[in-house]
XYZ file of C-alpha atoms in Angstrom:
125
model
C 100.156 104.175 88.066
C 99.946 107.963 88.329
C 102.348 109.389 90.941
C 99.539 110.817 93.139
C 97.830 107.423 93.180
C 101.111 105.746 94.141
C 101.580 108.193 97.040
C 98.016 107.609 98.219
C 98.467 103.818 98.059
C 101.704 104.115 100.040
C 100.090 106.346 102.706
C 97.124 103.970 103.075
C 99.453 100.968 103.455
C 101.841 102.755 105.851
C 98.980 104.080 108.009
C 96.938 100.887 108.002
C 94.332 101.109 110.769
C 94.106 104.920 110.485
C 91.374 106.880 108.767
C 92.592 108.491 105.531
C 90.526 111.270 103.974
C 91.322 112.598 100.509
C 90.745 116.350 100.256
C 90.883 118.136 96.921
C 91.613 121.782 97.717
C 90.339 124.201 95.074
C 93.224 126.541 94.352
C 91.390 128.445 91.623
C 91.707 128.033 87.855
C 95.153 129.589 87.311
C 96.714 127.828 90.264
C 95.058 124.477 89.517
C 97.021 124.360 86.253
C 100.313 124.386 88.183
C 99.417 121.405 90.443
C 96.568 119.772 88.549
C 96.572 116.434 90.431
C 97.000 117.905 93.915
C 95.157 116.434 96.837
C 95.886 116.451 100.545
C 95.627 113.171 102.412
C 94.447 113.723 105.981
C 95.455 110.810 108.195
C 93.800 110.486 111.594
C 95.444 109.197 114.761
C 95.760 105.440 115.038
C 98.065 102.551 115.846
C 101.150 104.022 114.120
C 100.856 107.588 115.489
C 98.690 109.567 117.878
C 99.087 112.684 115.705
C 97.317 113.834 112.563
C 99.310 113.708 109.344
C 98.711 115.870 106.280
C 100.366 114.489 103.149
C 100.404 116.014 99.682
C 99.770 113.762 96.722
C 100.248 115.303 93.311
C 103.265 117.552 93.871
C 105.670 115.035 92.378
C 104.129 115.301 88.916
C 104.190 119.104 89.055
C 107.802 119.316 90.277
C 109.388 116.244 88.703
C 112.842 116.761 87.260
C 115.077 113.954 86.037
C 112.859 111.345 87.723
C 112.847 113.093 91.106
C 110.070 115.086 92.743
C 108.752 116.191 96.112
C 105.763 115.517 98.326
C 105.236 117.109 101.727
C 104.238 115.751 105.134
C 103.025 117.810 108.076
C 102.145 116.375 111.492
C 100.064 118.111 114.138
C 98.120 117.242 117.267
C 94.779 118.353 115.814
C 92.783 118.171 112.603
C 92.452 121.680 111.238
C 91.362 123.013 107.848
C 94.199 125.560 108.054
C 96.726 122.737 107.724
C 95.011 121.479 104.573
C 95.114 125.023 103.196
C 98.773 125.376 104.201
C 99.751 122.149 102.456
C 97.957 123.247 99.285
C 99.725 126.627 99.366
C 103.123 125.013 99.927
C 102.540 122.633 97.035
C 101.448 125.430 94.713
C 104.271 127.841 95.533
C 107.012 125.209 95.438
C 105.749 123.908 92.089
C 105.617 127.476 90.782
C 109.133 128.186 92.062
C 110.458 124.993 90.476
C 108.972 126.004 87.118
C 110.430 129.495 87.304
C 113.856 128.300 88.429
C 113.621 129.733 91.952
C 114.161 127.177 94.690
C 114.565 127.892 98.381
C 115.226 124.782 100.395
C 114.325 125.473 103.997
C 111.737 123.748 106.073
C 111.647 122.288 109.540
C 109.649 122.674 112.714
C 107.339 125.660 112.743
C 105.568 126.988 115.854
C 101.788 126.936 115.436
C 99.456 127.934 118.259
C 99.841 125.813 121.367
C 102.077 123.142 119.858
C 104.611 122.407 117.197
C 103.844 121.552 113.616
C 106.452 119.528 111.795
C 106.760 119.886 108.040
C 109.124 117.879 105.902
C 109.777 117.725 102.207
C 110.150 114.152 101.022
C 112.252 113.632 97.901
C 110.923 110.825 95.728
C 112.479 109.035 92.814
């Protein structure tokens, strides 16, 4: 099973009872090469959480090193296209930085508008 498909299957199982939309964000031809399998899974509120979740699927393959890779999860109180765009940008830049040897490991809670947006990197493998 391709890593992105495994992440999607996990998200669908974990968020059973929630809507899960798969969004393929067009990053442009040069950027698409860096994270070719990238998609953002948009999970609606439901029985497990009353927040929206935005989950990358496809980063792992682009960033994998020694059997380990990263995917990202962001939670917010609203569905917003800007969060999909943000997740795609994070995935692209982190994959690019991993390929070029630059790695800056800092993420956490970020203020966004009238609430807080939580972003976490999830190490897989």
